[in-house]
Coordinates of C-alpha atoms in Angstrom, one line a residue:
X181 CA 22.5 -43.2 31.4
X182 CA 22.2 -41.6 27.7
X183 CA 24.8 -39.0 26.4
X184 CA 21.9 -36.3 24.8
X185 CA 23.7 -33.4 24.3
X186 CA 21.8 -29.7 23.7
X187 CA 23.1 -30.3 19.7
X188 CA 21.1 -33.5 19.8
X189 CA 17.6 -31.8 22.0
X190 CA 17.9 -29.1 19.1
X191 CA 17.6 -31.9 16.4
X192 CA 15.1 -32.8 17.4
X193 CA 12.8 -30.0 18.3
X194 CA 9.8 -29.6 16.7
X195 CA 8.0 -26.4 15.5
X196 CA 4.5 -25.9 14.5
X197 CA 3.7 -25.4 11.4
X198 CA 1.7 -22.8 11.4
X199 CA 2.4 -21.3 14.9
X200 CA 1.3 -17.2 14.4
X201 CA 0.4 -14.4 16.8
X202 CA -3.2 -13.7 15.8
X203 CA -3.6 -9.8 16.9
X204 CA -6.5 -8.7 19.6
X205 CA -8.3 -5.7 20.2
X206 CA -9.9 -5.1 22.9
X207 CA -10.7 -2.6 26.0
X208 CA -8.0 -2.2 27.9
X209 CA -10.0 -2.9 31.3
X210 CA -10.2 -6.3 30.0
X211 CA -7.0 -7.7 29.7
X212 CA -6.8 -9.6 32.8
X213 CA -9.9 -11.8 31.2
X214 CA -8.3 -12.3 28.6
X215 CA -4.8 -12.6 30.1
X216 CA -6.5 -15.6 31.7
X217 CA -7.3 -17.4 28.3
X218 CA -4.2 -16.8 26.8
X219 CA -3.9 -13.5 25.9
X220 CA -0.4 -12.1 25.7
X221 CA 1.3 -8.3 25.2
X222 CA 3.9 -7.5 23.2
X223 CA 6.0 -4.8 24.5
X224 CA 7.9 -4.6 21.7
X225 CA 4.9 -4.0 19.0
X226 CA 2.7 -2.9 21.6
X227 CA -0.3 -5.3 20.5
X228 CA -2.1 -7.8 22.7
X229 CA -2.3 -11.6 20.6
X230 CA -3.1 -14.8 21.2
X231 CA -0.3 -17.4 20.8
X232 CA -2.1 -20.0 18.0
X233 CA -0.1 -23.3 17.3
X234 CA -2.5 -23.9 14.5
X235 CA -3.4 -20.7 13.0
X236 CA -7.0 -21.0 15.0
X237 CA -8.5 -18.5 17.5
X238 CA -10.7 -20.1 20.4
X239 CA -14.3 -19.2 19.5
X240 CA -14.6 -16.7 22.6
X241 CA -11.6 -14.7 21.5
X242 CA -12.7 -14.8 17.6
X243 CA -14.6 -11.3 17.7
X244 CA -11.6 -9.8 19.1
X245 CA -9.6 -10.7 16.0
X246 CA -8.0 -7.4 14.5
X247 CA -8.5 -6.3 11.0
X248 CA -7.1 -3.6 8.8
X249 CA -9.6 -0.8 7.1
X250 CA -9.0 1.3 4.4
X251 CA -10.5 4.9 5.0
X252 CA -9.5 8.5 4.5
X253 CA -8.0 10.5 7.1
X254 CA -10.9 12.9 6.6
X255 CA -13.0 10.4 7.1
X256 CA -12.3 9.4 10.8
X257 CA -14.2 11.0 12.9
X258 CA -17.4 9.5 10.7
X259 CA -16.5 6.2 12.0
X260 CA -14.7 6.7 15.2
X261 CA -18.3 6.6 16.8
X262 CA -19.7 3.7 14.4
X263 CA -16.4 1.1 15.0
X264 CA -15.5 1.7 19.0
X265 CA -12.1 -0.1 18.7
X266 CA -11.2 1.6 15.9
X267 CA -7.4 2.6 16.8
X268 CA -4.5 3.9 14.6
X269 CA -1.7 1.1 13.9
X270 CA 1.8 3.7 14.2
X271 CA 4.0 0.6 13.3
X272 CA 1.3 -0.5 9.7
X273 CA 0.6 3.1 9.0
X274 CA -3.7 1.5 8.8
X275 CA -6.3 1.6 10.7
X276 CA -7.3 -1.3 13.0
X277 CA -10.8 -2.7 14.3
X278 CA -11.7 -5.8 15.7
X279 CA -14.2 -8.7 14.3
X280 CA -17.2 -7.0 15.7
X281 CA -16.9 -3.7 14.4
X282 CA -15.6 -5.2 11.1
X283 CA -18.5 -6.7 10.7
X284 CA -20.5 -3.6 11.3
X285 CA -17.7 -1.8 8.8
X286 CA -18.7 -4.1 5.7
X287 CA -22.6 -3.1 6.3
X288 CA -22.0 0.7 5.9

């Protein structure tokens, strides 16, 4: 029988190099879809992400991907109806939209 003690199992652990919570944005209805692919919350941040070990999204989750916009504050309620996930980030001080409405964002 081998002597492995915890000192030795955390030698030898391996982390991913490029392991990263990719932020979501998405309805809120949703989340137990996308609970089922992976999808996680953070309590502490209050975002929903998905877990990547390699920096990737699956393509399904890819126009869910949040993405900061620079805009005035007096400008808001112009594109509050254009960008529907448009949200307020308390923690960046930016607002937030997701791939889709980026997208749409770059076009105006």
């Amino acid at each position: 029988m081998s002597d492995i003690t915890q000192t030795d199992l955390n030698n030898t652990l391996k982390e991913p190099t490029n392991k990263q919570k990719i932020r979501l944005i998405f309805p809120y209805e949703q989340n137990p879809e996308f609970k089922k692919l992976g999808v996680k919350w953070d309590m502490e941040n209050k975002i929903w992400y998905y877990p990547s070990l390699d920096g990737e999204l699956p393509d399904n989750l890819k126009p869910l991907k949040c993405y900061k916009i620079a805009i005035k504050y007096d400008d808001k309620e112009y594109y509050k109806p254009l960008l529907k996930s448009m949200r307020w980030d308390k923690n960046l001080k930016v607002w937030i939209i997701n791939q889709e409405d980026y997208d749409k964002f770059l076009k105006l």
